[in-house]
Structures are given as C-alpha cells and as structure tokens.
mmCIF file of C-alpha atoms in Angstrom:
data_model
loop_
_atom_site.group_PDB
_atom_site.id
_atom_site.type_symbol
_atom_site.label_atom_id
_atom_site.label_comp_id
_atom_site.label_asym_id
_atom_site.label_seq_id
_atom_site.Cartn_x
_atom_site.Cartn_y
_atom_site.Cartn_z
ATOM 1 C CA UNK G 18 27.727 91.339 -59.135
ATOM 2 C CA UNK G 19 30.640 89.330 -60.359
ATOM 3 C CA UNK G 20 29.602 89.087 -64.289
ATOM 4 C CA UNK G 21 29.568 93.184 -63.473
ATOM 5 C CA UNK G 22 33.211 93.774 -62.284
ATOM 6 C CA UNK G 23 34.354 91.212 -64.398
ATOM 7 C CA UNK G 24 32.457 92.707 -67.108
ATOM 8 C CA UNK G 25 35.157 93.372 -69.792
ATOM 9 C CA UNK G 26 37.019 89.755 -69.570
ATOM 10 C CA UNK G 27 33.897 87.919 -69.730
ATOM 11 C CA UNK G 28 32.572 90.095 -73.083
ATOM 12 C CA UNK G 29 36.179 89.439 -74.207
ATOM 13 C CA UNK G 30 35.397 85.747 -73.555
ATOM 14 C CA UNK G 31 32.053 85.412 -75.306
ATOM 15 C CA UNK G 32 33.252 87.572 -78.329
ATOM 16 C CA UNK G 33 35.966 85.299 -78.749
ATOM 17 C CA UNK G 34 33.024 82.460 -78.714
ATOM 18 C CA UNK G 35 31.084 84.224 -81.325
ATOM 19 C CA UNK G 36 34.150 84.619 -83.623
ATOM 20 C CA UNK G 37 34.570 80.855 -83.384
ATOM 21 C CA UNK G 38 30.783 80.058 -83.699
ATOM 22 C CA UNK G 39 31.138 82.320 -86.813
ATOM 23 C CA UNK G 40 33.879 80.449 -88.132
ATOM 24 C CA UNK G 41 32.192 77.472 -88.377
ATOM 25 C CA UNK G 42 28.933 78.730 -89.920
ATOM 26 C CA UNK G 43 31.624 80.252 -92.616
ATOM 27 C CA UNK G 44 33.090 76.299 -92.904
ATOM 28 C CA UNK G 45 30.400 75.049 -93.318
ATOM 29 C CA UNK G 46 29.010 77.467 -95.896
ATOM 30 C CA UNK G 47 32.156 76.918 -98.031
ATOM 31 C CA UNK G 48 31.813 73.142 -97.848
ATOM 32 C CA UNK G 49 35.324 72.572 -95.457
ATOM 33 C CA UNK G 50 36.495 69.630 -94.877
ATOM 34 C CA UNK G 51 33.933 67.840 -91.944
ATOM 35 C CA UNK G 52 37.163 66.910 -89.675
ATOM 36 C CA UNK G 53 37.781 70.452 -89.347
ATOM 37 C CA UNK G 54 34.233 71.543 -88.384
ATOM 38 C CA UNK G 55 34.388 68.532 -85.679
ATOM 39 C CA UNK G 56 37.714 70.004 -84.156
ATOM 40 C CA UNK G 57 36.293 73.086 -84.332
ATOM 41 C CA UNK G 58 33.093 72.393 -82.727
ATOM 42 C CA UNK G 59 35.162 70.778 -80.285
ATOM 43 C CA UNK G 60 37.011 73.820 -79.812
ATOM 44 C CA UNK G 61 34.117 75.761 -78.665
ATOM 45 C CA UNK G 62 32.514 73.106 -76.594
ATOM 46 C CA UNK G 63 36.254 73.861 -74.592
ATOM 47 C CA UNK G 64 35.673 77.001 -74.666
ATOM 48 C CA UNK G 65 31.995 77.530 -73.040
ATOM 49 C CA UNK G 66 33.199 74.645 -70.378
ATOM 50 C CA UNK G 67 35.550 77.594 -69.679
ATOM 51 C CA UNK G 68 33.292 80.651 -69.591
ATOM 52 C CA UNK G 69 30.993 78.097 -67.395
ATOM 53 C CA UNK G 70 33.648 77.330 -64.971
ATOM 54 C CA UNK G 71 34.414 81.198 -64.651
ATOM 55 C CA UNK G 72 31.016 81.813 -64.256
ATOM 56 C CA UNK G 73 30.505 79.069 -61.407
ATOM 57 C CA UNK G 74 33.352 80.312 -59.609
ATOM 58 C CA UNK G 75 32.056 83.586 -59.829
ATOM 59 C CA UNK G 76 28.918 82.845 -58.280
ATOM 60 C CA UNK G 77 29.853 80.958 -55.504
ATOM 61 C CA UNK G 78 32.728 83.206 -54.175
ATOM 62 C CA UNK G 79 30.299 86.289 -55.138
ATOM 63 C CA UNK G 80 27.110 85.234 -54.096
ATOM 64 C CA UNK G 81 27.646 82.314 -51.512
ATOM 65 C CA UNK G 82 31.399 82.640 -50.153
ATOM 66 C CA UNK G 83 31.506 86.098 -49.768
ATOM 67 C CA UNK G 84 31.647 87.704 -46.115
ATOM 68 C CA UNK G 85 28.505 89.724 -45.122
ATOM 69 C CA UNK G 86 25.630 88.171 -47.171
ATOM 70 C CA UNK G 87 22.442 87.182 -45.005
ATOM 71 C CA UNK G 88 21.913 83.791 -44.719
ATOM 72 C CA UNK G 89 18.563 83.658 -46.802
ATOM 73 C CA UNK G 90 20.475 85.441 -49.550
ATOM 74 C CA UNK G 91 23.463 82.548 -49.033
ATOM 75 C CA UNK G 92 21.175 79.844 -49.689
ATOM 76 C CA UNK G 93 19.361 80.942 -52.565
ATOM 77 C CA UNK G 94 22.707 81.392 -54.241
ATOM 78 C CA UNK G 95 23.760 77.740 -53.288
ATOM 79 C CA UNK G 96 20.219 76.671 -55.038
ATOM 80 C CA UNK G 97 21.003 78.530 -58.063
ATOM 81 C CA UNK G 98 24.447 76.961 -58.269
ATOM 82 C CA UNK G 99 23.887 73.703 -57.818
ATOM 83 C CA UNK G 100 21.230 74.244 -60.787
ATOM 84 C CA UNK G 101 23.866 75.049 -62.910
ATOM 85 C CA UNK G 102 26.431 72.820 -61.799
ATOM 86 C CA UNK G 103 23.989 69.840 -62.626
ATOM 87 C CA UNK G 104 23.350 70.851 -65.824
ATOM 88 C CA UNK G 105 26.929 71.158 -66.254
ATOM 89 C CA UNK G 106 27.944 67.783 -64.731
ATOM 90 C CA UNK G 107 25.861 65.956 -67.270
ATOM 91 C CA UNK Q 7 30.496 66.792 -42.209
ATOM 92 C CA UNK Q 8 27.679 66.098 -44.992
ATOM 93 C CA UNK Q 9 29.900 62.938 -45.337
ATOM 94 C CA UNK Q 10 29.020 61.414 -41.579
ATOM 95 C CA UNK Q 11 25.480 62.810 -41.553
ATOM 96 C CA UNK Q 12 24.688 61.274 -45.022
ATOM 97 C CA UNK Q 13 27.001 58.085 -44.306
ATOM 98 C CA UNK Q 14 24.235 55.479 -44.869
ATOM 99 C CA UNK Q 15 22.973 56.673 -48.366
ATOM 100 C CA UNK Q 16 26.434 57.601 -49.749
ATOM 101 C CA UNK Q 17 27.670 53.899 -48.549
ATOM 102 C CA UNK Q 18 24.705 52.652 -50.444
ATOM 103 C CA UNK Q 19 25.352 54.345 -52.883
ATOM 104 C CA UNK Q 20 28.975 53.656 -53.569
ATOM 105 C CA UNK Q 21 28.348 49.913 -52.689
ATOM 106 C CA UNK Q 22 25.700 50.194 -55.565
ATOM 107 C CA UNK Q 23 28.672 51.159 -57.602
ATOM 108 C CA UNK Q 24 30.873 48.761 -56.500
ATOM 109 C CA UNK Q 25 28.452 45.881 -57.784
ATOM 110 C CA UNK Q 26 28.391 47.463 -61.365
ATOM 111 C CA UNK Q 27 31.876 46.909 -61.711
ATOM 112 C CA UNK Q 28 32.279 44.068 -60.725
ATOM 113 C CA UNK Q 29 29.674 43.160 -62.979
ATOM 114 C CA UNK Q 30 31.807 44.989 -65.787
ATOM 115 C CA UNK Q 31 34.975 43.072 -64.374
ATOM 116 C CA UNK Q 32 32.585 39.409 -64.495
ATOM 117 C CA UNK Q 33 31.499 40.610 -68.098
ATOM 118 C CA UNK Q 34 34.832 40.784 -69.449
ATOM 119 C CA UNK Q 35 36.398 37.203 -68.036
ATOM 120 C CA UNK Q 36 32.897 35.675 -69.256
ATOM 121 C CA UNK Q 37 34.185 37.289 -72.886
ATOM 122 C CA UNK Q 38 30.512 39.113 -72.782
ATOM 123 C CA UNK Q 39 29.432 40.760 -76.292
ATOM 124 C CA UNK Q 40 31.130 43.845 -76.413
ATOM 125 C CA UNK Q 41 28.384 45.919 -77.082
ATOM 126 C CA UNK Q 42 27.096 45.286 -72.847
ATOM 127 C CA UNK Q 43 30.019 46.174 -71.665
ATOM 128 C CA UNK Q 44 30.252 49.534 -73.258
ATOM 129 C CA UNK Q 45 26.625 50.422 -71.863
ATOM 130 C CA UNK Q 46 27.456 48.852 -68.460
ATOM 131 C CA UNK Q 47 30.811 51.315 -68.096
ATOM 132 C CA UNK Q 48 28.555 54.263 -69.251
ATOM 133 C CA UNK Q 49 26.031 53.210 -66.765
ATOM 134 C CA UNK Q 50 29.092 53.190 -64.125
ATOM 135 C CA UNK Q 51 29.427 56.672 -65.675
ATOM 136 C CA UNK Q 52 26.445 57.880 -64.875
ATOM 137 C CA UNK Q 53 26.112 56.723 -61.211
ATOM 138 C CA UNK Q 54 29.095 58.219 -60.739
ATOM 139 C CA UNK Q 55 28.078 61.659 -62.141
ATOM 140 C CA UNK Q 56 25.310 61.301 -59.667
ATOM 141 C CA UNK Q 57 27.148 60.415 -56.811
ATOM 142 C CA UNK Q 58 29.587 63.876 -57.683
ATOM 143 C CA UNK Q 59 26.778 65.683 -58.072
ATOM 144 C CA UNK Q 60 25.498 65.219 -54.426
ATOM 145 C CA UNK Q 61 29.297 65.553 -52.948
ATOM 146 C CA UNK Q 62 29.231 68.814 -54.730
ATOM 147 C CA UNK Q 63 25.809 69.754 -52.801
ATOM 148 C CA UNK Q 64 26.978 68.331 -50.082
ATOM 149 C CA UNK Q 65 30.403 70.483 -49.680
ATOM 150 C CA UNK Q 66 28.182 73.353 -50.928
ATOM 151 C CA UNK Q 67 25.466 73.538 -48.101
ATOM 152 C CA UNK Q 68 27.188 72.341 -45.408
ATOM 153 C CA UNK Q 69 31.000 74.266 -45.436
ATOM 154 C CA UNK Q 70 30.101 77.200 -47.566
ATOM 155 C CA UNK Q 71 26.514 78.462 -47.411
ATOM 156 C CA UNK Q 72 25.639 77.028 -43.985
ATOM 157 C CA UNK Q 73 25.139 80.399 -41.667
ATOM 158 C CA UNK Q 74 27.772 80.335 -38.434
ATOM 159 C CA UNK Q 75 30.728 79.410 -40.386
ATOM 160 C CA UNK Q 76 33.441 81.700 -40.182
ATOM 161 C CA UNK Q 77 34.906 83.756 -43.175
ATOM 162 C CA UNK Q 78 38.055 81.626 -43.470
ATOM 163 C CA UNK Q 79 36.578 78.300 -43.546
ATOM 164 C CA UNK Q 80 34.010 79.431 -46.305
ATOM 165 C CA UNK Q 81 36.645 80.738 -48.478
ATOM 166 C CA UNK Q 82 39.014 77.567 -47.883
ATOM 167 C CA UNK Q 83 35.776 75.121 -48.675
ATOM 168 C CA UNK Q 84 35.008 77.453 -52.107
ATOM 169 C CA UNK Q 85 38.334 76.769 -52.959
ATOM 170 C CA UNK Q 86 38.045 72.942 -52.299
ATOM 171 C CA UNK Q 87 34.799 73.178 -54.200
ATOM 172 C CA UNK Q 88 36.312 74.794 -57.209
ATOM 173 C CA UNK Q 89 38.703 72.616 -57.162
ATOM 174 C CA UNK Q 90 36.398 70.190 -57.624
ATOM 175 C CA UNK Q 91 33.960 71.554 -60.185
ATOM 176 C CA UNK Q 92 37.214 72.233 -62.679
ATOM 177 C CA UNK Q 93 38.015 68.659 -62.650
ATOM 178 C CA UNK Q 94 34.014 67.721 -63.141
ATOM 179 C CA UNK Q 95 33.163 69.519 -65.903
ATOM 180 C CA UNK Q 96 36.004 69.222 -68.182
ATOM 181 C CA UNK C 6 36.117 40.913 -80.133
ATOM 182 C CA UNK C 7 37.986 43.442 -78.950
ATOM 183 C CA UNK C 8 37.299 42.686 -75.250
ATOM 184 C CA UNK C 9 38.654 39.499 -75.642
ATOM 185 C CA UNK C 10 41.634 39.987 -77.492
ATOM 186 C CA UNK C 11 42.433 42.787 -75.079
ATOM 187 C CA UNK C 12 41.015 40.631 -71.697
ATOM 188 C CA UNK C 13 44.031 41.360 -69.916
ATOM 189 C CA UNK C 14 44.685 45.044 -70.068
ATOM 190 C CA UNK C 15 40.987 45.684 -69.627
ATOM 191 C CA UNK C 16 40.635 43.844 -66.530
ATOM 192 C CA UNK C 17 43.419 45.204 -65.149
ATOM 193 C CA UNK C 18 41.695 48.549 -65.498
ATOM 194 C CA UNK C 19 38.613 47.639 -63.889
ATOM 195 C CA UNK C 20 40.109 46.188 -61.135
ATOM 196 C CA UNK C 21 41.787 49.402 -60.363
ATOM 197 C CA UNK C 22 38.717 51.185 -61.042
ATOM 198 C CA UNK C 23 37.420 48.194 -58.191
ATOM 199 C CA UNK C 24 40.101 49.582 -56.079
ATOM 200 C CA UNK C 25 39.542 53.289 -56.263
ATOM 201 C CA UNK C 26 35.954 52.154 -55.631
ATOM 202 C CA UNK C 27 36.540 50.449 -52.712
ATOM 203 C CA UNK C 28 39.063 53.035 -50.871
ATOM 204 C CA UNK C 29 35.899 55.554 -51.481
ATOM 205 C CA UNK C 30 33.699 53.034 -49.361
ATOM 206 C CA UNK C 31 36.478 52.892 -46.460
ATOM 207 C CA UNK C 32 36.991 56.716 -46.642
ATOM 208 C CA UNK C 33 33.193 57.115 -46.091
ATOM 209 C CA UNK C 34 33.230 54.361 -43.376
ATOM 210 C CA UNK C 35 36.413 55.931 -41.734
ATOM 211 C CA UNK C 36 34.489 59.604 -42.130
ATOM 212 C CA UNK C 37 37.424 60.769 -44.089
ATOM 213 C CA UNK C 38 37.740 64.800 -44.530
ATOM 214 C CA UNK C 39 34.997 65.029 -47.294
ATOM 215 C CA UNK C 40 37.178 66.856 -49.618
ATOM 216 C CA UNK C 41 39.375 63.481 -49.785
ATOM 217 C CA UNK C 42 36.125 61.699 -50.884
ATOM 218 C CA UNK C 43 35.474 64.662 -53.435
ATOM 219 C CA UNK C 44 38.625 64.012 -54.864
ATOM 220 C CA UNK C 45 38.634 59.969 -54.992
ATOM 221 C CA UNK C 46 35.559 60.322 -56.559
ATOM 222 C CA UNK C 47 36.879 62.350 -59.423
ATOM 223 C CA UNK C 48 39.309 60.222 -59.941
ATOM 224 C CA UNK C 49 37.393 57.176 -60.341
ATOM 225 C CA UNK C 50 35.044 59.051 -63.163
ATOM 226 C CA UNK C 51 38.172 60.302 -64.866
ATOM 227 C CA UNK C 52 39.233 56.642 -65.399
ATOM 228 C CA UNK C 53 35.992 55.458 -66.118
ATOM 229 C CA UNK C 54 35.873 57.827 -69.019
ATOM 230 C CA UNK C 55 39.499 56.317 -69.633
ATOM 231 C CA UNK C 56 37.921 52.803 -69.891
ATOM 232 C CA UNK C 57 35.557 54.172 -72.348
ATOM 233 C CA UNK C 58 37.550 55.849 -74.677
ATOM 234 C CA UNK C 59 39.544 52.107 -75.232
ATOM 235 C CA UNK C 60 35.953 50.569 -75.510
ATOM 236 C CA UNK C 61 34.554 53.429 -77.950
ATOM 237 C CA UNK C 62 37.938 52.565 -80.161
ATOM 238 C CA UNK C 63 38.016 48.625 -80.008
ATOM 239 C CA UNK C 64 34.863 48.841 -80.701
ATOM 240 C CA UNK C 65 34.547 51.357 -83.790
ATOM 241 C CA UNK C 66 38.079 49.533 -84.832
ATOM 242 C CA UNK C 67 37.170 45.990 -84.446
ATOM 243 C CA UNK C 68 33.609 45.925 -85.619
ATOM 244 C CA UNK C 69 32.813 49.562 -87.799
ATOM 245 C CA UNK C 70 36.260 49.482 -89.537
ATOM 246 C CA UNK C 71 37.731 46.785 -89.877
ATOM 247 C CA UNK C 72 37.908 45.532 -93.625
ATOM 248 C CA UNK C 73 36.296 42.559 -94.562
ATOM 249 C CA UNK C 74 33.383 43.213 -92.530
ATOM 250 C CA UNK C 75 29.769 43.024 -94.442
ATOM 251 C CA UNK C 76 27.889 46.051 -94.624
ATOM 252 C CA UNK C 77 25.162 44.601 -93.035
ATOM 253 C CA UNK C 78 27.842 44.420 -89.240
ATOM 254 C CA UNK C 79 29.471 47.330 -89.812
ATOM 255 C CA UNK C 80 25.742 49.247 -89.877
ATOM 256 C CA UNK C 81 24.565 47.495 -86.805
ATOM 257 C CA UNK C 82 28.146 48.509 -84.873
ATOM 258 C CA UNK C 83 27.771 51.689 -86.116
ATOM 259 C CA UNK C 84 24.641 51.557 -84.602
ATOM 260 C CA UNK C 85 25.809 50.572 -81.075
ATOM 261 C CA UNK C 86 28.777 53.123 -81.202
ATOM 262 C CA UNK C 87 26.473 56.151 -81.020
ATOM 263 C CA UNK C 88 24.613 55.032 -78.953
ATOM 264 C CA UNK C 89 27.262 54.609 -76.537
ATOM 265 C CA UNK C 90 28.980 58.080 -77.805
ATOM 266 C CA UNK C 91 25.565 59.574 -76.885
ATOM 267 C CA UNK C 92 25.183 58.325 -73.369
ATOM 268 C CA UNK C 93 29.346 59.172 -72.945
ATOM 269 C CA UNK C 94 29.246 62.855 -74.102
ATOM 270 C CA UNK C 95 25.939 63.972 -71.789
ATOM 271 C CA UNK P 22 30.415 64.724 -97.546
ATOM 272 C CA UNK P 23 27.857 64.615 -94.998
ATOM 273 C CA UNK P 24 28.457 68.349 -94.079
ATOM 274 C CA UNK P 25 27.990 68.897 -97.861
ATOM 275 C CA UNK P 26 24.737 66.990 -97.506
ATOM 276 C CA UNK P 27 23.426 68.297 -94.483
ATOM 277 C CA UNK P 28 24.456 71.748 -95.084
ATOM 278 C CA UNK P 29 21.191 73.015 -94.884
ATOM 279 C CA UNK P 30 20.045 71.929 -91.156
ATOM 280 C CA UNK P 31 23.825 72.139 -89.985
ATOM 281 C CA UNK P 32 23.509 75.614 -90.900
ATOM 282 C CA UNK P 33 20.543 76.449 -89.324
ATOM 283 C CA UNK P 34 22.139 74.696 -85.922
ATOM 284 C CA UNK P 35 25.292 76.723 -86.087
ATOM 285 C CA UNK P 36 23.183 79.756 -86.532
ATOM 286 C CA UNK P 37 20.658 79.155 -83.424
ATOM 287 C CA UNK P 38 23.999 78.835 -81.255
ATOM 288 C CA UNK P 39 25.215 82.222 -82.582
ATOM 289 C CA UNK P 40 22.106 83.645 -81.546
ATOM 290 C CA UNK P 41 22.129 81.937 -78.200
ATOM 291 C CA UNK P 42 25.796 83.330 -78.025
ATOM 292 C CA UNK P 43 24.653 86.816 -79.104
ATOM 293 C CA UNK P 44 21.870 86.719 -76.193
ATOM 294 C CA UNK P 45 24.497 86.339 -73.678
ATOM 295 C CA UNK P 46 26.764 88.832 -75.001
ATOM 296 C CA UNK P 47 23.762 91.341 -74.992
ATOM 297 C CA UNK P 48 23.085 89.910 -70.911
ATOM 298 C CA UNK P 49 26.797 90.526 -69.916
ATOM 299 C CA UNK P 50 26.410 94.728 -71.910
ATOM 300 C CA UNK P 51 22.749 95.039 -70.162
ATOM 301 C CA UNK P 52 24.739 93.361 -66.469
ATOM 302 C CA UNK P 53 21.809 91.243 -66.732
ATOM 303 C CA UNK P 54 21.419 88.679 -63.078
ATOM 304 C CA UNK P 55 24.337 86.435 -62.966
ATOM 305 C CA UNK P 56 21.961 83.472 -62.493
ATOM 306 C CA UNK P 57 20.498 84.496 -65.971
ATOM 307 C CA UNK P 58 23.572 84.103 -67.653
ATOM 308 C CA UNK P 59 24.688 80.661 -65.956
ATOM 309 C CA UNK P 60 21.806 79.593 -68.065
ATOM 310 C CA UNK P 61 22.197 80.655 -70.979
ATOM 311 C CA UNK P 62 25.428 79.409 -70.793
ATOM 312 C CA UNK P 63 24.471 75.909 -69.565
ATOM 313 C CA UNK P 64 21.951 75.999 -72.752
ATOM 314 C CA UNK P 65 24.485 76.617 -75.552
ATOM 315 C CA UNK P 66 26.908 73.900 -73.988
ATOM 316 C CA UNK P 67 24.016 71.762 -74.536
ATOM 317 C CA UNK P 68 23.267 72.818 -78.391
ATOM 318 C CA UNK P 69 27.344 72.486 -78.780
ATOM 319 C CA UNK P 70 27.067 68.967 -77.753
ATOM 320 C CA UNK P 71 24.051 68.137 -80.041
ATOM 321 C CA UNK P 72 25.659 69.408 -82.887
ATOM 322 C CA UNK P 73 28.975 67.756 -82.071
ATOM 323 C CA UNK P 74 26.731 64.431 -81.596
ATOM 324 C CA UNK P 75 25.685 65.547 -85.037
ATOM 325 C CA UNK P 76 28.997 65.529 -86.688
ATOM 326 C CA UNK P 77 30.172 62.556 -85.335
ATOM 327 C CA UNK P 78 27.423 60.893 -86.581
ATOM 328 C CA UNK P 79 27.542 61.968 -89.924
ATOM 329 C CA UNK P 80 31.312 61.268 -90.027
ATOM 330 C CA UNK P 81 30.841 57.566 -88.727
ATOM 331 C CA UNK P 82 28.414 56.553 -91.078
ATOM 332 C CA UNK P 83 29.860 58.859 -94.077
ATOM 333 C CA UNK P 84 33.194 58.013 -93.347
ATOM 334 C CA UNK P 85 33.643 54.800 -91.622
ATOM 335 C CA UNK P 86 30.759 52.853 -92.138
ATOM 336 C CA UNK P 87 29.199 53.248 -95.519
ATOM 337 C CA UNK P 88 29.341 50.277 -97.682
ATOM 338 C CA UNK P 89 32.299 50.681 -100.471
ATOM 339 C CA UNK P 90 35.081 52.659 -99.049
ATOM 340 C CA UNK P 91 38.588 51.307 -99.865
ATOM 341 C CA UNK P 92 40.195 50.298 -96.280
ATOM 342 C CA UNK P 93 43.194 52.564 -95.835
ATOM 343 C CA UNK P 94 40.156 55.547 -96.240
ATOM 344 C CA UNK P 95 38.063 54.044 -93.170
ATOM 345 C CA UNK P 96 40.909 53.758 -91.144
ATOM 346 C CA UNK P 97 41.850 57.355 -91.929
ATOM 347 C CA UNK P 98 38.219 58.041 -90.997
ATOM 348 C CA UNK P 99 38.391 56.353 -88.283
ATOM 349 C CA UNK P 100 41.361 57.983 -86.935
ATOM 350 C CA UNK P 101 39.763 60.993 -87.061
ATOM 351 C CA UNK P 102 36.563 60.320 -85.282
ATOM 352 C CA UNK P 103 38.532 59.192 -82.323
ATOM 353 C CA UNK P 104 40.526 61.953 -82.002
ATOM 354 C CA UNK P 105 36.961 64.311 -81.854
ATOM 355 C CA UNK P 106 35.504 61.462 -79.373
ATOM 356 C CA UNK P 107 38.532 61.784 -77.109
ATOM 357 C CA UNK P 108 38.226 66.148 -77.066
ATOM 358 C CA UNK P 109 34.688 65.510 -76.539
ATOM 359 C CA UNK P 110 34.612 62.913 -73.755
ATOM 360 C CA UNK P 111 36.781 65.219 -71.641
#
C-alpha cells in the first residue's frame, strides 16, 4: 500500500503539519498579530492541498494504475478516488 | 472516449455555461449592481467545478480503471489525470 | 461602482473567458483527445477565479473601504463580500 | 483584535484540527487503509478552510469595516485581507 512504502515521507509531511497547526494555537495564545495567523492558516491550507495531492496520486497509480490488479479491485479504487477528489475539488 | 460517448450531456452542459457568461458579459455593459455579478462569476465557478469533476471521472473510468487496457496506456492516462488533479485542487 | 469604472478591462476578461468557453464546445463537437478538453477546462476555472479575485477587491475597495462611506454601506458590503468569499473558497 | 476577542472559540478550532492532524499521523504509524487516510485528510482541509473563513471574517469587519477607523488604517487592512483572499482562492 502506497501510504506504507511511502511511509516515512508522508509522517515527515504530516509532522511538519502538526508543527505548523501548533504554531498557530501558540499565536493565537500569545495574542499575535491576526494577519499573521491568516498567512499562517493559509500556509497550512497549502500544505494539506499537498499531502492530498500526494495522497491522490498515490492511490490511483497504487490502487487503480498499477499492472496486475483484478478488475473488481480496479474499480473500487476508482470509486474511492473520485470520493476524494470531489471533496477536494470543492 | 468518455468525451464522444457522453457528447450530448457535456455539450449541454458547457452550452449551459456558455449562457452564464454571457449573462455576466450582458451584466457588466448594463452597469448591473456589483454585488450580481460577483455571485453570477461564482456561480460560473461552480458549474465549472462540476463540469471538472465529471472530466476527471470520466478520464478515470474509461482510460485507467476500465479492464482490457494495456499497461502503457493506463500509466500514460494516470499521468494525464494527475496532471489534471494538481492544477484542480490548488 | 467598481464594475463600471473598470467596464472595459472586465469585459475584456469575460469575453476571453467567452472564448475559452466556446473552443471547449468545438473541442467536444470535433471529439477532441479528452485530455485537450481536461486541460481547456482548467484553464477556463483558473481565469474565472482570476475574474473573481478583481471583483472580491473592487468590491471590498470601492464599497467596504473606501473613506467617506457611512457605516451603515460599508456593513451591508461587508456583508456581500463574505458571502461571495464563502461561495469562492469551497 | 478580533483574534484577541475570539480567542476562546479560535482556540478550541485550532485545537480540533491538531487532533484531526494527530489522528492521521497515528493512521500513517498503524499503515491504516489508504482510503482511510484520504479522508481524514479531505476533513481537515475542510476545518482549515472554516477557520480561514473565520479569520477573514473577523479581519473584514475588525479591520476594514467597523465604524471609526482612520482611512490610511482600512486601507492597510484592506491590503491585507486581499493578500489572504488571493492564497486562499488558489
């Protein structure tokens, strides 16, 4: 499974989410300035569009794309995909 | 191709489009209250997001999970795809 | 208004957005490669979103910040700008 | 400030996003289904986006639209709310 062999780069990915997450909860504790808890909201928003996209890619060259699967297995990956990718278009 | 098999929806569909904005275009000689024209563009927005989505779907079923399609033209149609998806979500 | 001091321009980006519109309905009719139409139609969201950004600023420029405005206006804009933000960032 | 004033349920957003984060930090160690995690994912993407609704909000009306800020402040305010509407429209 993709989020398996690409274990390590995508805990490296969320951690660095968390650290930003955190870093807001820490601005906003200390009263910061509200522009910079908007770009840095903003930040992470880029950030989990990025982990998303790795994730969709990951997916469909794992679990639709790849050589070998049975068809059955192929389209149940497609439904699960396009469930994501709508919730992701909007 | 999804796109000739699904020709008379999508052409509705687009054409559907095509009337919003030229009501957005009409709007904006007839010096319209500004406050129309920003929901009709985010209604264009919308129909477009919905028209993407079922490309997406489309390109998905039909050149990457369908069964009988050779390795190469999966992986070339997941690439299209991703290519795609990148430029949807962001 | 902002959509009439700035007629020009703005037409002139709908009427492209008409045109990208348009070359989508004659790739479907012509049962261009669907990856083409995938592409066109990305394009045509990415300057729709371009088309809101200058609305979202007229707008919160002309009618939210503008000085001289009574509070009474610039509470009612304010009012139509998120709703429009809300619709454009879904 | 309106992050000032809203501190308390700001907080309490931030915080249910670093738990949401946390849960798919735990999925990725336990190699949870992929499927799984494209949700989770899709779900804090959404809670990102209400709480950057949230901001901008609270910056509009704090910032740009309250009744008896001197002019050169709104337009500074404004500035920055269309810099955060332009990252977040993307």
């Amino acid at each position: 499974m993709h989020t398996t062999t690409n274990k390590k780069p995508l805990l490296a990915r969320i951690r660095r989410i968390a650290g930003q997450v955190a870093a807001i909860e820490k601005a906003l504790e200390d009263e910061a300035d509200c522009a910079v808890v908007l770009h840095q909201v903003a930040a992470v928003r880029g950030a989990v569009l990025g982990l998303m996209d790795e994730l969709i890619e990951g997916h469909l060259r794992e679990h639709v794309a790849r050589p070998g699967i049975d068809d059955a297995t192929r389209t149940a990956a497609a439904d699960e995909l396009m469930d994501a990718i709508r919730r992701y278009g909007k």
